[in-house]
Amino acid sequence: MAGRWVKALLGLSALAVLSVEGACPNKCSGHGSCGANDICSCEQNWINADCSARQCPFTRAWQDTASYNNDAHYYAECGNRGICDRSTGICQCDETFVGSGCRRLKCPSDCSGHGKCQFIEDLAVSTDKRVGGNPLFIDYTSWDREKIQGCRCDPGWEGHSCNRRVCPQGDDPLTTGQYDMQQGITITHSAVIKFVIRYADPYGNLWTTSEITSGLPTADATTCTNIETALRRIPNFALSSRVLNSNEISVKPGGVGAYTRTGPTTGTVAATVADITTATNCIVTFPAAPGTTGLQSLLEVDVTPYTAAGSQPMYVFSYAYLPVGETYAD
């Protein structure tokens, strides 16, 4: 008899357990566990009383009500810029918002196929001359650093969505008393060296010369001629006129005086740095031609040795020297 009572008790216990599991709504849909008071404890990213609905990603809210001082843009489902599809857990974002949780503002017209969509934190440190970023800029840490995007247009294109062609630039014939722009390069070295020069034109193109070999520091004319040859070899008439074939960039030896611009047409010139036997001075004169009239970005002298296969140009020659003065005067 005792054995029968034990079996009966075990059977009642099993029924009791089954009744507890079955009390939770829809058995928690297979996405949670049934707890006390018949309440489902849902797994991550599942919600509702029966754990039957998906939860969408939470991202920094584009707009919300601040909770405390300086405490806004807290996490919100779909960033408060979309509707969650409970069957898939994917946000149906408002127009112009994209990404998981509608986390990003879409670039206008996807930059029209003529640009690159970048976050504002990347644009802030961009070395593109037309963007005007600062590579030394402290990291942008505000809430929208990885949310707002803008277009960085390809060379020859401009506009909010990179949908407009950049027109040629030329000299204003109504202005008088002006001169072609000049840039001075001073390099200190003790032997023959090799380097390249980079030039950023007003249309957004970045050009790099072929390898340039200097003369001795006492042979400025040799170095200046080699620089001139390399700059003139830049293609697409970047530094010469299509019409005036003789109107090309020129590089001659000469003293260099630092020029500080104080306005569009005003500035101050420091005392000329005389040529010395341990340095090379070259004056680069830009031609009056489309693209080279007016203010130009400073030329960049790069002395870094490029030795990896595929480097263009590739060279290993390097000396411990620095361009001590790269200035311009007009």
mmCIF file of C-alpha atoms in Angstrom:
data_model
loop_
_atom_site.group_PDB
_atom_site.id
_atom_site.type_symbol
_atom_site.label_atom_id
_atom_site.label_comp_id
_atom_site.label_asym_id
_atom_site.label_seq_id
_atom_site.Cartn_x
_atom_site.Cartn_y
_atom_site.Cartn_z
ATOM 1 C CA MET A 1 0.000 0.000 0.000
ATOM 2 C CA ALA A 2 2.775 2.361 0.875
ATOM 3 C CA GLY A 3 4.295 1.938 -2.568
ATOM 4 C CA ARG A 4 1.031 2.975 -4.221
ATOM 5 C CA TRP A 5 0.817 6.166 -2.142
ATOM 6 C CA VAL A 6 4.347 7.148 -3.177
ATOM 7 C CA LYS A 7 3.497 6.690 -6.851
ATOM 8 C CA ALA A 8 0.364 8.739 -6.429
ATOM 9 C CA LEU A 9 2.244 11.584 -4.775
ATOM 10 C CA LEU A 10 4.840 11.602 -7.518
ATOM 11 C CA GLY A 11 2.101 11.805 -10.097
ATOM 12 C CA LEU A 12 0.488 14.753 -8.357
ATOM 13 C CA SER A 13 3.841 16.541 -8.177
ATOM 14 C CA ALA A 14 4.357 16.140 -11.902
ATOM 15 C CA LEU A 15 0.900 17.507 -12.610
ATOM 16 C CA ALA A 16 1.616 20.459 -10.353
ATOM 17 C CA VAL A 17 4.770 21.335 -12.292
ATOM 18 C CA LEU A 18 2.969 21.051 -15.601
ATOM 19 C CA SER A 19 0.203 23.302 -14.413
ATOM 20 C CA VAL A 20 2.714 26.029 -13.450
ATOM 21 C CA GLU A 21 4.427 25.931 -16.853
ATOM 22 C CA GLY A 22 1.159 26.014 -18.683
ATOM 23 C CA ALA A 23 -0.147 29.019 -16.744
ATOM 24 C CA CYS A 24 2.150 31.551 -18.489
ATOM 25 C CA PRO A 25 0.601 33.075 -21.630
ATOM 26 C CA ASN A 26 1.383 31.096 -24.764
ATOM 27 C CA LYS A 27 4.105 29.295 -22.796
ATOM 28 C CA CYS A 28 6.235 32.444 -23.284
ATOM 29 C CA SER A 29 6.321 31.657 -27.034
ATOM 30 C CA GLY A 30 9.474 29.658 -26.551
ATOM 31 C CA HIS A 31 11.438 32.869 -25.940
ATOM 32 C CA GLY A 32 11.356 33.085 -22.167
ATOM 33 C CA SER A 33 10.859 31.252 -18.898
ATOM 34 C CA CYS A 34 7.723 31.152 -16.799
ATOM 35 C CA GLY A 35 8.208 32.533 -13.323
ATOM 36 C CA ALA A 36 6.257 33.341 -10.214
ATOM 37 C CA ASN A 37 2.719 34.663 -10.596
ATOM 38 C CA ASP A 38 2.592 33.237 -14.119
ATOM 39 C CA ILE A 39 4.782 36.030 -15.513
ATOM 40 C CA CYS A 40 7.169 35.414 -18.408
ATOM 41 C CA SER A 41 10.803 36.417 -18.098
ATOM 42 C CA CYS A 42 11.693 37.070 -21.745
ATOM 43 C CA GLU A 43 15.022 36.431 -23.401
ATOM 44 C CA GLN A 44 17.029 39.368 -24.707
ATOM 45 C CA ASN A 45 15.365 41.264 -27.578
ATOM 46 C CA TRP A 46 11.946 39.662 -26.980
ATOM 47 C CA ILE A 47 9.053 41.537 -25.356
ATOM 48 C CA ASN A 48 5.310 41.434 -24.571
ATOM 49 C CA ALA A 49 3.564 39.399 -21.903
ATOM 50 C CA ASP A 50 4.093 36.192 -23.869
ATOM 51 C CA CYS A 51 7.555 37.106 -25.288
ATOM 52 C CA SER A 52 6.098 36.923 -28.801
ATOM 53 C CA ALA A 53 7.345 40.244 -30.195
ATOM 54 C CA ARG A 54 10.790 41.278 -31.318
ATOM 55 C CA GLN A 55 12.505 44.300 -29.826
ATOM 56 C CA CYS A 56 14.372 46.622 -32.199
ATOM 57 C CA PRO A 57 17.863 48.056 -31.579
ATOM 58 C CA PHE A 58 18.247 50.960 -29.166
ATOM 59 C CA THR A 59 20.440 53.835 -30.327
ATOM 60 C CA ARG A 60 21.081 57.391 -29.175
ATOM 61 C CA ALA A 61 17.819 59.285 -29.592
ATOM 62 C CA TRP A 62 17.731 61.961 -32.259
ATOM 63 C CA GLN A 63 15.318 63.832 -30.018
ATOM 64 C CA ASP A 64 13.844 63.093 -26.619
ATOM 65 C CA THR A 65 12.975 64.712 -23.302
ATOM 66 C CA ALA A 66 15.995 65.439 -21.137
ATOM 67 C CA SER A 67 16.062 63.572 -17.835
ATOM 68 C CA TYR A 68 18.607 65.727 -16.006
ATOM 69 C CA ASN A 69 20.868 68.685 -16.702
ATOM 70 C CA ASN A 70 23.114 67.907 -19.674
ATOM 71 C CA ASP A 71 21.567 64.449 -19.966
ATOM 72 C CA ALA A 72 19.672 64.130 -23.225
ATOM 73 C CA HIS A 73 19.719 61.931 -26.307
ATOM 74 C CA TYR A 74 19.533 58.792 -24.190
ATOM 75 C CA TYR A 75 18.992 55.420 -25.841
ATOM 76 C CA ALA A 76 15.638 54.927 -27.554
ATOM 77 C CA GLU A 77 14.216 52.187 -29.714
ATOM 78 C CA CYS A 78 14.966 53.014 -33.353
ATOM 79 C CA GLY A 79 16.479 56.260 -32.062
ATOM 80 C CA ASN A 80 12.971 57.790 -32.013
ATOM 81 C CA ARG A 81 13.207 58.092 -35.797
ATOM 82 C CA GLY A 82 11.456 54.913 -36.894
ATOM 83 C CA ILE A 83 8.808 52.274 -36.179
ATOM 84 C CA CYS A 84 9.781 48.831 -34.973
ATOM 85 C CA ASP A 85 8.546 45.841 -36.956
ATOM 86 C CA ARG A 86 7.738 43.461 -34.093
ATOM 87 C CA SER A 87 7.781 40.423 -36.360
ATOM 88 C CA THR A 88 11.370 40.937 -37.529
ATOM 89 C CA GLY A 89 12.974 43.249 -34.970
ATOM 90 C CA ILE A 90 14.037 45.603 -37.766
ATOM 91 C CA CYS A 91 13.335 49.343 -37.677
ATOM 92 C CA GLN A 92 11.292 50.931 -40.443
ATOM 93 C CA CYS A 93 13.186 54.221 -40.413
ATOM 94 C CA ASP A 94 11.857 57.653 -41.281
ATOM 95 C CA GLU A 95 13.004 59.136 -44.568
ATOM 96 C CA THR A 96 16.715 60.116 -44.643
ATOM 97 C CA PHE A 97 17.531 57.879 -41.653
ATOM 98 C CA VAL A 98 19.297 54.557 -42.162
ATOM 99 C CA GLY A 99 21.232 51.856 -40.359
ATOM 100 C CA SER A 100 20.540 49.528 -37.481
ATOM 101 C CA GLY A 101 18.289 51.385 -35.063
ATOM 102 C CA CYS A 102 18.052 54.320 -37.527
ATOM 103 C CA ARG A 103 21.374 55.430 -36.131
ATOM 104 C CA ARG A 104 22.632 57.391 -39.134
ATOM 105 C CA LEU A 105 21.482 60.394 -41.135
ATOM 106 C CA LYS A 106 21.725 59.444 -44.793
ATOM 107 C CA CYS A 107 23.861 61.567 -47.086
ATOM 108 C CA PRO A 108 21.758 63.598 -49.557
ATOM 109 C CA SER A 109 21.180 61.607 -52.751
ATOM 110 C CA ASP A 110 24.052 59.324 -51.696
ATOM 111 C CA CYS A 111 26.378 62.129 -52.806
ATOM 112 C CA SER A 112 25.039 61.734 -56.374
ATOM 113 C CA GLY A 113 27.671 59.108 -57.089
ATOM 114 C CA HIS A 114 30.369 61.800 -57.027
ATOM 115 C CA GLY A 115 31.512 61.741 -53.423
ATOM 116 C CA LYS A 116 32.085 59.810 -50.244
ATOM 117 C CA CYS A 117 29.668 59.835 -47.329
ATOM 118 C CA GLN A 118 31.546 60.447 -44.064
ATOM 119 C CA PHE A 119 30.727 61.053 -40.419
ATOM 120 C CA ILE A 120 31.297 64.551 -39.099
ATOM 121 C CA GLU A 121 33.984 63.238 -36.744
ATOM 122 C CA ASP A 122 35.941 62.115 -39.828
ATOM 123 C CA LEU A 123 35.328 65.337 -41.751
ATOM 124 C CA ALA A 124 36.621 67.320 -38.768
ATOM 125 C CA VAL A 125 40.087 65.801 -39.198
ATOM 126 C CA SER A 126 40.037 65.477 -43.003
ATOM 127 C CA THR A 127 43.213 66.513 -44.826
ATOM 128 C CA ASP A 128 41.209 67.369 -47.963
ATOM 129 C CA LYS A 129 42.084 70.982 -48.729
ATOM 130 C CA ARG A 130 38.498 71.802 -49.691
ATOM 131 C CA VAL A 131 37.090 70.392 -46.446
ATOM 132 C CA GLY A 132 39.496 72.361 -44.279
ATOM 133 C CA GLY A 133 39.713 69.818 -41.469
ATOM 134 C CA ASN A 134 42.443 69.808 -38.854
ATOM 135 C CA PRO A 135 44.356 66.508 -38.482
ATOM 136 C CA LEU A 136 45.382 67.614 -34.977
ATOM 137 C CA PHE A 137 41.786 68.227 -33.940
ATOM 138 C CA ILE A 138 40.801 66.602 -30.646
ATOM 139 C CA ASP A 139 38.438 63.688 -31.182
ATOM 140 C CA TYR A 140 34.852 64.860 -31.554
ATOM 141 C CA THR A 141 32.925 63.216 -28.703
ATOM 142 C CA SER A 142 29.441 64.718 -28.827
ATOM 143 C CA TRP A 143 26.392 62.460 -29.095
ATOM 144 C CA ASP A 144 26.095 62.884 -32.871
ATOM 145 C CA ARG A 145 29.683 62.001 -33.788
ATOM 146 C CA GLU A 146 28.648 58.728 -35.465
ATOM 147 C CA LYS A 147 25.172 59.821 -36.535
ATOM 148 C CA ILE A 148 25.391 62.869 -38.807
ATOM 149 C CA GLN A 149 27.074 62.393 -42.174
ATOM 150 C CA GLY A 150 28.107 64.705 -44.974
ATOM 151 C CA CYS A 151 29.497 64.404 -48.477
ATOM 152 C CA ARG A 152 33.184 64.761 -49.296
ATOM 153 C CA CYS A 153 33.020 65.387 -53.015
ATOM 154 C CA ASP A 154 35.275 63.846 -55.633
ATOM 155 C CA PRO A 155 37.637 66.198 -57.476
ATOM 156 C CA GLY A 156 35.726 68.362 -59.933
ATOM 157 C CA TRP A 157 32.423 68.188 -58.037
ATOM 158 C CA GLU A 158 30.887 70.382 -55.354
ATOM 159 C CA GLY A 159 27.622 71.134 -53.564
ATOM 160 C CA HIS A 160 25.714 69.711 -50.620
ATOM 161 C CA SER A 161 25.116 66.466 -52.520
ATOM 162 C CA CYS A 162 28.094 66.694 -54.921
ATOM 163 C CA ASN A 163 25.683 67.301 -57.794
ATOM 164 C CA ARG A 164 27.406 70.316 -59.362
ATOM 165 C CA ARG A 165 30.476 70.493 -61.540
ATOM 166 C CA VAL A 166 33.309 72.761 -60.415
ATOM 167 C CA CYS A 167 33.807 75.439 -63.050
ATOM 168 C CA PRO A 168 37.278 76.580 -64.166
ATOM 169 C CA GLN A 169 38.757 79.466 -62.217
ATOM 170 C CA GLY A 170 40.592 82.337 -63.815
ATOM 171 C CA ASP A 171 41.970 85.798 -63.221
ATOM 172 C CA ASP A 172 39.496 88.652 -62.850
ATOM 173 C CA PRO A 173 40.424 91.065 -65.676
ATOM 174 C CA LEU A 174 39.007 94.005 -63.721
ATOM 175 C CA THR A 175 41.623 93.684 -60.961
ATOM 176 C CA THR A 176 44.965 95.425 -61.373
ATOM 177 C CA GLY A 177 48.284 95.701 -59.595
ATOM 178 C CA GLN A 178 48.503 91.999 -58.804
ATOM 179 C CA TYR A 179 51.201 89.391 -59.222
ATOM 180 C CA ASP A 180 51.413 85.684 -59.866
ATOM 181 C CA MET A 181 51.524 83.709 -56.648
ATOM 182 C CA GLN A 182 54.893 82.526 -55.425
ATOM 183 C CA GLN A 183 55.852 79.895 -52.875
ATOM 184 C CA GLY A 184 59.274 79.571 -51.331
ATOM 185 C CA ILE A 185 60.834 76.232 -50.411
ATOM 186 C CA THR A 186 63.875 76.037 -48.150
ATOM 187 C CA ILE A 187 65.535 72.665 -47.565
ATOM 188 C CA THR A 188 68.537 72.075 -45.318
ATOM 189 C CA HIS A 189 70.714 69.122 -46.277
ATOM 190 C CA SER A 190 74.362 68.134 -46.439
ATOM 191 C CA ALA A 191 74.388 65.841 -49.475
ATOM 192 C CA VAL A 192 72.347 64.786 -52.479
ATOM 193 C CA ILE A 193 68.838 63.783 -51.373
ATOM 194 C CA LYS A 194 65.591 62.490 -52.880
ATOM 195 C CA PHE A 195 62.028 63.604 -52.212
ATOM 196 C CA VAL A 196 58.601 64.173 -53.757
ATOM 197 C CA ILE A 197 56.303 67.211 -53.813
ATOM 198 C CA ARG A 198 52.523 67.137 -53.485
ATOM 199 C CA TYR A 199 50.196 69.742 -54.961
ATOM 200 C CA ALA A 200 46.475 70.120 -54.200
ATOM 201 C CA ASP A 201 44.682 72.016 -56.950
ATOM 202 C CA PRO A 202 41.505 74.105 -56.413
ATOM 203 C CA TYR A 203 39.319 71.378 -57.933
ATOM 204 C CA GLY A 204 40.131 68.812 -55.251
ATOM 205 C CA ASN A 205 42.806 66.805 -57.062
ATOM 206 C CA LEU A 206 45.931 65.801 -55.144
ATOM 207 C CA TRP A 207 48.983 65.384 -57.353
ATOM 208 C CA THR A 208 52.312 63.776 -56.422
ATOM 209 C CA THR A 209 55.442 64.346 -58.487
ATOM 210 C CA SER A 210 57.814 61.641 -59.562
ATOM 211 C CA GLU A 211 60.987 61.199 -57.539
ATOM 212 C CA ILE A 212 63.095 64.368 -57.391
ATOM 213 C CA THR A 213 66.867 64.218 -56.926
ATOM 214 C CA SER A 214 68.521 67.305 -55.498
ATOM 215 C CA GLY A 215 71.899 68.725 -56.241
ATOM 216 C CA LEU A 216 74.404 69.550 -53.539
ATOM 217 C CA PRO A 217 73.290 72.282 -51.122
ATOM 218 C CA THR A 218 75.625 74.659 -52.935
ATOM 219 C CA ALA A 219 73.953 73.904 -56.292
ATOM 220 C CA ASP A 220 70.527 75.491 -55.855
ATOM 221 C CA ALA A 221 69.988 75.871 -59.598
ATOM 222 C CA THR A 222 70.254 72.116 -60.144
ATOM 223 C CA THR A 223 67.687 71.328 -57.454
ATOM 224 C CA CYS A 224 65.305 74.071 -58.608
ATOM 225 C CA THR A 225 65.482 72.840 -62.212
ATOM 226 C CA ASN A 226 64.716 69.282 -61.122
ATOM 227 C CA ILE A 227 61.748 70.516 -59.061
ATOM 228 C CA GLU A 228 60.474 72.525 -62.037
ATOM 229 C CA THR A 229 60.742 69.512 -64.346
ATOM 230 C CA ALA A 230 58.842 67.288 -61.906
ATOM 231 C CA LEU A 231 56.057 69.847 -61.392
ATOM 232 C CA ARG A 232 55.643 70.396 -65.136
ATOM 233 C CA ARG A 233 55.262 66.657 -65.647
ATOM 234 C CA ILE A 234 52.072 66.628 -63.551
ATOM 235 C CA PRO A 235 49.372 65.656 -66.078
ATOM 236 C CA ASN A 236 46.107 67.221 -67.187
ATOM 237 C CA PHE A 237 47.612 70.716 -67.523
ATOM 238 C CA ALA A 238 47.356 71.096 -63.746
ATOM 239 C CA LEU A 239 50.268 73.535 -63.629
ATOM 240 C CA SER A 240 50.288 74.991 -67.125
ATOM 241 C CA SER A 241 47.971 76.757 -69.536
ATOM 242 C CA ARG A 242 46.351 74.886 -72.429
ATOM 243 C CA VAL A 243 46.394 78.067 -74.514
ATOM 244 C CA LEU A 244 49.609 79.772 -73.507
ATOM 245 C CA ASN A 245 52.065 76.901 -73.866
ATOM 246 C CA SER A 246 54.927 79.007 -72.570
ATOM 247 C CA ASN A 247 52.968 80.010 -69.485
ATOM 248 C CA GLU A 248 54.022 77.202 -67.158
ATOM 249 C CA ILE A 249 55.101 76.923 -63.563
ATOM 250 C CA SER A 250 58.678 78.068 -63.003
ATOM 251 C CA VAL A 251 61.149 77.333 -60.212
ATOM 252 C CA LYS A 252 64.206 79.535 -59.724
ATOM 253 C CA PRO A 253 66.794 80.047 -56.966
ATOM 254 C CA GLY A 254 66.237 83.028 -54.709
ATOM 255 C CA GLY A 255 65.812 84.332 -51.197
ATOM 256 C CA VAL A 256 62.720 83.277 -49.260
ATOM 257 C CA GLY A 257 60.710 85.634 -47.079
ATOM 258 C CA ALA A 258 57.908 84.345 -44.873
ATOM 259 C CA TYR A 259 54.550 85.875 -45.809
ATOM 260 C CA THR A 260 51.657 86.137 -43.360
ATOM 261 C CA ARG A 261 48.244 86.827 -44.894
ATOM 262 C CA THR A 262 46.038 89.178 -42.895
ATOM 263 C CA GLY A 263 43.213 89.504 -45.422
ATOM 264 C CA PRO A 264 42.195 88.539 -48.949
ATOM 265 C CA THR A 265 44.605 91.047 -50.472
ATOM 266 C CA THR A 266 46.805 92.124 -47.562
ATOM 267 C CA GLY A 267 49.652 90.627 -45.589
ATOM 268 C CA THR A 268 53.121 91.128 -44.160
ATOM 269 C CA VAL A 269 56.468 89.866 -45.430
ATOM 270 C CA ALA A 270 59.254 88.960 -43.037
ATOM 271 C CA ALA A 271 62.911 89.586 -43.739
ATOM 272 C CA THR A 272 64.313 87.537 -46.599
ATOM 273 C CA VAL A 273 66.214 84.450 -45.521
ATOM 274 C CA ALA A 274 69.504 84.574 -47.377
ATOM 275 C CA ASP A 275 70.793 81.479 -49.124
ATOM 276 C CA ILE A 276 73.432 79.564 -47.173
ATOM 277 C CA THR A 277 75.765 76.744 -48.151
ATOM 278 C CA THR A 278 73.846 74.166 -46.095
ATOM 279 C CA ALA A 279 70.437 74.898 -47.593
ATOM 280 C CA THR A 280 68.643 75.068 -50.923
ATOM 281 C CA ASN A 281 66.247 77.941 -51.654
ATOM 282 C CA CYS A 282 63.787 77.748 -54.549
ATOM 283 C CA ILE A 283 61.024 80.171 -55.546
ATOM 284 C CA VAL A 284 58.028 78.518 -57.229
ATOM 285 C CA THR A 285 55.985 80.891 -59.426
ATOM 286 C CA PHE A 286 52.505 79.741 -60.421
ATOM 287 C CA PRO A 287 51.312 80.666 -63.940
ATOM 288 C CA ALA A 288 48.295 82.869 -64.624
ATOM 289 C CA ALA A 289 46.133 80.074 -66.001
ATOM 290 C CA PRO A 290 42.832 78.356 -65.172
ATOM 291 C CA GLY A 291 43.257 76.632 -61.833
ATOM 292 C CA THR A 292 46.541 78.312 -60.918
ATOM 293 C CA THR A 293 45.429 81.933 -60.673
ATOM 294 C CA GLY A 294 45.036 83.348 -57.191
ATOM 295 C CA LEU A 295 45.719 81.721 -53.839
ATOM 296 C CA GLN A 296 47.034 78.175 -53.957
ATOM 297 C CA SER A 297 47.418 75.510 -51.306
ATOM 298 C CA LEU A 298 50.965 75.222 -50.040
ATOM 299 C CA LEU A 299 53.126 72.671 -51.775
ATOM 300 C CA GLU A 300 54.117 69.788 -49.513
ATOM 301 C CA VAL A 301 57.668 68.441 -49.548
ATOM 302 C CA ASP A 302 57.679 64.772 -48.537
ATOM 303 C CA VAL A 303 61.024 63.227 -47.565
ATOM 304 C CA THR A 304 59.625 59.938 -46.260
ATOM 305 C CA PRO A 305 61.314 56.910 -47.878
ATOM 306 C CA TYR A 306 58.807 54.661 -49.650
ATOM 307 C CA THR A 307 60.277 51.166 -49.901
ATOM 308 C CA ALA A 308 57.266 48.813 -50.055
ATOM 309 C CA ALA A 309 56.566 47.026 -53.315
ATOM 310 C CA GLY A 310 54.016 48.948 -55.333
ATOM 311 C CA SER A 311 54.945 52.342 -53.886
ATOM 312 C CA GLN A 312 54.686 55.121 -56.447
ATOM 313 C CA PRO A 313 57.166 56.627 -56.522
ATOM 314 C CA MET A 314 59.411 54.069 -54.796
ATOM 315 C CA TYR A 315 62.720 55.166 -53.315
ATOM 316 C CA VAL A 316 64.923 54.405 -50.328
ATOM 317 C CA PHE A 317 67.146 57.482 -50.266
ATOM 318 C CA SER A 318 66.603 59.431 -47.061
ATOM 319 C CA TYR A 319 68.533 61.925 -44.972
ATOM 320 C CA ALA A 320 67.793 63.434 -41.592
ATOM 321 C CA TYR A 321 66.656 66.842 -42.751
ATOM 322 C CA LEU A 322 63.524 68.939 -42.632
ATOM 323 C CA PRO A 323 62.011 71.621 -44.868
ATOM 324 C CA VAL A 324 62.684 74.554 -42.542
ATOM 325 C CA GLY A 325 60.610 77.040 -44.471
ATOM 326 C CA GLU A 326 57.741 76.441 -46.850
ATOM 327 C CA THR A 327 56.064 79.792 -47.321
ATOM 328 C CA TYR A 328 54.426 81.837 -49.998
ATOM 329 C CA ALA A 329 54.502 85.440 -51.149
ATOM 330 C CA ASP A 330 52.375 87.235 -53.719
#
